[in-house]
Amino acid sequence: MSLQKERKEVKALVNDLNATYIDKNIHIVAHSNEHFKDDQSEYNAFISKEADIVLFILDGTIGPETEKEFLNAVQSLRSRELPQIQVFVREPEDKNSSPDIGRIQGLMAAGLGVGKYYVKYNDITDLKDKVNTRIRTIITEVVGGSYQEKQLISTKKLRFLKTGFSVFCIMCAMLLFFLIFNIFAPKKLMIFAGGGSVANYIQETTGKHVEVRTYPNSIYMNLASGSSWALLSEEANRYMDDNEAGNEHAFVSICLSADKIDSTFINEKTRHIFTKARIVEYHLGNDPLALYVNEELCKRWGLSESDTIITKEQAILYLKDILSHPSDARIFTTSKTSGTLRIFQSLFSDRDSIDLENMLDKQKSFLFYKNSSSDYINCLDDQNRLPYIILGSKSYYVTKLEKPVQRIYVRDDQGLVVKPMYIYFVAYKQNEHYCEIRKPIIQFLKDIDADKYMSESTWRDIEQGMLKTTGGNKIIEIR
């Protein structure tokens, strides 16, 4: 809603392109959210069923509704090869001030691959020039190549060809209908969303080494737990509005989380959404917290290669040492809404004076990602190449650092401090006793060895697509 001027200018430009293409019998109709009068369901239906091209204009951030529209467009592109998608992003000068930039790029890479879909622009004039170029290119690729050829065919020949092809197609359809249906029947798109630690944990601990980032007929978005859960509400809401559970175009969402959903997630605003749906929680296991300390800090703190476990109290002392000398070292952690950060924060009491969220807000700490590199870290500290410590876990680490780091686990009175690994998905209420689990999720559970760790009766119910539920519980736990 904050980009009305950009939208108005681009819409006018698109309408003006009609003068260029009208002689070729190509008519361009431009719609924006004003056209649908805030009817989100009509908006989504138009994107998935009518649109040939969808343009997203972002100012360095992406709102939840826009993100849903993007996923809707990607799903449609995979199922019907339309719409063509272009994302125009005005990046801030300081990218660190807009953490959404990395998420937008990750979202696009997961859905569309890296490359031509992501276009940076500087101002409205630059935006219009780039929209103009992209739309002309798309029209040329999709329509223009066949236009000249069609003009060379006479009306009589064209009518003959159409008739011949129609008969041929009918014969083929009659002979091959069942084979084609069975082989090429559209499959539901699976959307994996959530933390990298759970994705790594699944790959490292399952017999098939399942990689959710390349799982068949799916896309993966690396999101913090709190953000990924929104997909559960969206999927349940679609079922409420459109009864899409059995719709071939409906997506299946699986959230990977190092944080536990509790009853507060289903609040007064969302409670009605879950009258026909339930959230299912499957506990994968536990991932030990780990500090990744580079060699300079190891020497500073007197840590040897044999020191692989430290106490919670030692971890507090090391972090305080960095906080008291912020110009000498760096702390890298995950986003404020991640399960990993929450578990680390739970180690510290108020008297410890370690507030990781506040540290991020005041830029005394920095975000890291699995593919963070030494160049990334050096940019964050203005090329000072300071020593650093990374707050991660056994399955959540950086893979591209040049300098060696030492992995050190943290223990308290109960043993190693761990974070739970969960997956969450939506099941659909059939009656008072059972919920239906969709087949793609059943197959995924089998691929990650869930059948080996559940009771026979529970897995038998799941294989049959039905899961027992009790009373009015909105969250069903299976282990």
Tab-separated table of N, CA and C in Angstrom, residues 118-187:
chain	number	residue	atom	x	y	z
A	118	TYR	N	15.034	-11.290	-10.663
A	118	TYR	CA	15.289	-10.260	-9.651
A	118	TYR	C	15.918	-9.042	-10.330
A	119	VAL	N	15.218	-7.900	-10.298
A	119	VAL	CA	15.689	-6.690	-10.978
A	119	VAL	C	15.771	-5.559	-9.966
A	120	LYS	N	16.939	-4.935	-9.846
A	120	LYS	CA	17.109	-3.793	-8.944
A	120	LYS	C	16.764	-2.498	-9.686
A	121	TYR	N	16.126	-1.564	-8.987
A	121	TYR	CA	15.851	-0.246	-9.583
A	121	TYR	C	16.161	0.846	-8.565
A	122	ASN	N	16.410	2.060	-9.088
A	122	ASN	CA	16.844	3.175	-8.237
A	122	ASN	C	15.723	4.135	-7.889
A	123	ASP	N	14.853	4.459	-8.886
A	123	ASP	CA	13.764	5.409	-8.679
A	123	ASP	C	12.646	5.058	-9.654
A	124	ILE	N	11.602	5.884	-9.674
A	124	ILE	CA	10.446	5.556	-10.515
A	124	ILE	C	10.812	5.552	-11.995
A	125	THR	N	11.635	6.517	-12.423
A	125	THR	CA	12.042	6.568	-13.834
A	125	THR	C	12.786	5.297	-14.230
A	126	ASP	N	13.713	4.889	-13.373
A	126	ASP	CA	14.474	3.661	-13.631
A	126	ASP	C	13.553	2.444	-13.619
A	127	LEU	N	12.589	2.449	-12.697
A	127	LEU	CA	11.623	1.350	-12.619
A	127	LEU	C	10.830	1.225	-13.910
A	128	LYS	N	10.321	2.342	-14.411
A	128	LYS	CA	9.514	2.321	-15.638
A	128	LYS	C	10.330	1.815	-16.826
A	129	ASP	N	11.585	2.249	-16.917
A	129	ASP	CA	12.438	1.792	-18.023
A	129	ASP	C	12.628	0.284	-17.972
A	130	LYS	N	12.852	-0.235	-16.768
A	130	LYS	CA	13.129	-1.669	-16.640
A	130	LYS	C	11.862	-2.504	-16.795
A	131	VAL	N	10.723	-1.979	-16.336
A	131	VAL	CA	9.451	-2.678	-16.566
A	131	VAL	C	9.159	-2.745	-18.061
A	132	ASN	N	9.361	-1.626	-18.734
A	132	ASN	CA	9.132	-1.548	-20.173
A	132	ASN	C	9.967	-2.593	-20.911
A	133	THR	N	11.252	-2.655	-20.581
A	133	THR	CA	12.153	-3.605	-21.241
A	133	THR	C	11.736	-5.043	-20.971
A	134	ARG	N	11.417	-5.355	-19.706
A	134	ARG	CA	11.091	-6.737	-19.346
A	134	ARG	C	9.799	-7.187	-20.014
A	135	ILE	N	8.777	-6.333	-20.022
A	135	ILE	CA	7.495	-6.737	-20.618
A	135	ILE	C	7.646	-6.961	-22.119
A	136	ARG	N	8.363	-6.070	-22.784
A	136	ARG	CA	8.590	-6.252	-24.230
A	136	ARG	C	9.335	-7.560	-24.498
A	137	THR	N	10.314	-7.868	-23.639
A	137	THR	CA	11.068	-9.111	-23.820
A	137	THR	C	10.174	-10.328	-23.651
A	138	ILE	N	9.327	-10.295	-22.618
A	138	ILE	CA	8.430	-11.421	-22.367
A	138	ILE	C	7.460	-11.612	-23.532
A	139	ILE	N	6.885	-10.521	-24.015
A	139	ILE	CA	5.928	-10.621	-25.120
A	139	ILE	C	6.616	-11.174	-26.365
A	140	THR	N	7.834	-10.722	-26.613
A	140	THR	CA	8.582	-11.201	-27.774
A	140	THR	C	8.843	-12.698	-27.667
A	141	GLU	N	9.243	-13.147	-26.466
A	141	GLU	CA	9.545	-14.559	-26.267
A	141	GLU	C	8.305	-15.432	-26.383
A	142	VAL	N	7.192	-14.959	-25.781
A	142	VAL	CA	5.990	-15.791	-25.704
A	142	VAL	C	5.169	-15.737	-26.976
A	143	VAL	N	5.032	-14.537	-27.559
A	143	VAL	CA	4.110	-14.360	-28.681
A	143	VAL	C	4.820	-13.977	-29.967
A	144	GLY	N	5.773	-13.058	-29.855
A	144	GLY	CA	6.362	-12.442	-31.045
A	144	GLY	C	6.994	-13.415	-31.995
A	145	GLY	N	7.636	-14.466	-31.474
A	145	GLY	CA	8.334	-15.404	-32.336
A	145	GLY	C	7.418	-16.127	-33.299
A	146	SER	N	6.184	-16.360	-32.905
A	146	SER	CA	5.256	-17.102	-33.759
A	146	SER	C	4.367	-16.182	-34.595
A	147	TYR	N	4.422	-14.854	-34.345
A	147	TYR	CA	3.485	-13.942	-35.011
A	147	TYR	C	3.730	-13.889	-36.517
A	148	GLN	N	5.007	-13.684	-36.916
A	148	GLN	CA	5.296	-13.566	-38.337
A	148	GLN	C	4.950	-14.851	-39.077
A	149	GLU	N	5.230	-15.974	-38.453
A	149	GLU	CA	4.945	-17.248	-39.090
A	149	GLU	C	3.454	-17.411	-39.330
A	150	LYS	N	2.635	-16.981	-38.371
A	150	LYS	CA	1.183	-17.120	-38.509
A	150	LYS	C	0.658	-16.265	-39.656
A	151	GLN	N	1.286	-15.096	-39.903
A	151	GLN	CA	0.802	-14.212	-40.956
A	151	GLN	C	1.002	-14.806	-42.343
A	152	LEU	N	1.920	-15.770	-42.499
A	152	LEU	CA	2.215	-16.356	-43.796
A	152	LEU	C	1.240	-17.466	-44.169
A	153	ILE	N	0.422	-17.894	-43.249
A	153	ILE	CA	-0.507	-18.996	-43.500
A	153	ILE	C	-1.865	-18.431	-43.888
A	154	SER	N	-2.398	-18.840	-45.007
A	154	SER	CA	-3.689	-18.329	-45.445
A	154	SER	C	-4.799	-18.821	-44.547
A	155	THR	N	-5.920	-18.141	-44.578
A	155	THR	CA	-7.061	-18.519	-43.746
A	155	THR	C	-7.541	-19.922	-44.083
A	156	LYS	N	-7.556	-20.276	-45.389
A	156	LYS	CA	-8.031	-21.590	-45.793
A	156	LYS	C	-7.108	-22.684	-45.277
A	157	LYS	N	-5.790	-22.466	-45.448
A	157	LYS	CA	-4.835	-23.457	-44.969
A	157	LYS	C	-4.895	-23.586	-43.461
A	158	LEU	N	-5.079	-22.456	-42.804
A	158	LEU	CA	-5.131	-22.470	-41.349
A	158	LEU	C	-6.328	-23.266	-40.866
A	159	ARG	N	-7.485	-23.091	-41.547
A	159	ARG	CA	-8.680	-23.824	-41.174
A	159	ARG	C	-8.466	-25.329	-41.370
A	160	PHE	N	-7.795	-25.697	-42.485
A	160	PHE	CA	-7.518	-27.102	-42.758
A	160	PHE	C	-6.597	-27.693	-41.689
A	161	LEU	N	-5.556	-26.942	-41.355
A	161	LEU	CA	-4.622	-27.419	-40.334
A	161	LEU	C	-5.302	-27.593	-38.990
A	162	LYS	N	-6.157	-26.635	-38.648
A	162	LYS	CA	-6.865	-26.721	-37.367
A	162	LYS	C	-7.730	-27.967	-37.316
A	163	THR	N	-8.446	-28.242	-38.421
A	163	THR	CA	-9.325	-29.411	-38.460
A	163	THR	C	-8.512	-30.699	-38.333
A	164	GLY	N	-7.438	-30.793	-39.111
A	164	GLY	CA	-6.603	-31.983	-39.057
A	164	GLY	C	-6.019	-32.222	-37.680
A	165	PHE	N	-5.505	-31.172	-37.094
A	165	PHE	CA	-4.924	-31.308	-35.772
A	165	PHE	C	-5.976	-31.665	-34.731
A	166	SER	N	-7.182	-31.146	-34.892
A	166	SER	CA	-8.251	-31.448	-33.937
A	166	SER	C	-8.577	-32.932	-33.944
A	167	VAL	N	-8.715	-33.498	-35.149
A	167	VAL	CA	-9.009	-34.923	-35.258
A	167	VAL	C	-7.875	-35.745	-34.660
A	168	PHE	N	-6.656	-35.364	-34.995
A	168	PHE	CA	-5.494	-36.090	-34.489
A	168	PHE	C	-5.443	-36.046	-32.964
A	169	CYS	N	-5.701	-34.865	-32.410
A	169	CYS	CA	-5.649	-34.709	-30.951
A	169	CYS	C	-6.729	-35.526	-30.258
A	170	ILE	N	-7.926	-35.579	-30.863
A	170	ILE	CA	-9.012	-36.352	-30.263
A	170	ILE	C	-8.653	-37.835	-30.235
A	171	MET	N	-8.079	-38.324	-31.334
A	171	MET	CA	-7.699	-39.732	-31.388
A	171	MET	C	-6.633	-40.044	-30.331
A	172	CYS	N	-5.642	-39.159	-30.243
A	172	CYS	CA	-4.588	-39.380	-29.255
A	172	CYS	C	-5.148	-39.346	-27.844
A	173	ALA	N	-6.067	-38.405	-27.632
A	173	ALA	CA	-6.637	-38.278	-26.294
A	173	ALA	C	-7.406	-39.527	-25.894
A	174	MET	N	-8.160	-40.105	-26.852
A	174	MET	CA	-8.940	-41.300	-26.545
A	174	MET	C	-8.031	-42.483	-26.232
A	175	LEU	N	-6.915	-42.610	-26.972
A	175	LEU	CA	-6.039	-43.762	-26.797
A	175	LEU	C	-5.150	-43.669	-25.569
A	176	LEU	N	-4.727	-42.454	-25.257
A	176	LEU	CA	-3.696	-42.285	-24.227
A	176	LEU	C	-4.186	-41.604	-22.959
A	177	PHE	N	-5.488	-41.410	-22.835
A	177	PHE	CA	-6.007	-40.613	-21.721
A	177	PHE	C	-5.543	-41.139	-20.359
A	178	PHE	N	-5.748	-42.432	-20.114
A	178	PHE	CA	-5.439	-42.955	-18.786
A	178	PHE	C	-3.940	-42.944	-18.500
A	179	LEU	N	-3.141	-43.254	-19.529
A	179	LEU	CA	-1.689	-43.231	-19.337
A	179	LEU	C	-1.218	-41.821	-19.002
A	180	ILE	N	-1.674	-40.857	-19.768
A	180	ILE	CA	-1.263	-39.466	-19.535
A	180	ILE	C	-1.739	-38.992	-18.179
A	181	PHE	N	-2.963	-39.361	-17.816
A	181	PHE	CA	-3.491	-38.916	-16.530
A	181	PHE	C	-2.650	-39.436	-15.379
A	182	ASN	N	-2.292	-40.724	-15.464
A	182	ASN	CA	-1.532	-41.322	-14.373
A	182	ASN	C	-0.120	-40.777	-14.277
A	183	ILE	N	0.497	-40.514	-15.425
A	183	ILE	CA	1.888	-40.072	-15.418
A	183	ILE	C	2.003	-38.582	-15.137
A	184	PHE	N	1.123	-37.806	-15.769
A	184	PHE	CA	1.290	-36.353	-15.725
A	184	PHE	C	0.251	-35.634	-14.873
A	185	ALA	N	-0.490	-36.367	-14.077
A	185	ALA	CA	-1.471	-35.708	-13.207
A	185	ALA	C	-0.759	-34.693	-12.318
A	186	PRO	N	-1.290	-33.461	-12.214
A	186	PRO	CA	-0.614	-32.431	-11.420
A	186	PRO	C	-0.445	-32.860	-9.973
A	187	LYS	N	0.712	-32.566	-9.434
A	187	LYS	CA	0.981	-32.874	-8.043
A	187	LYS	C	0.973	-31.595	-7.226
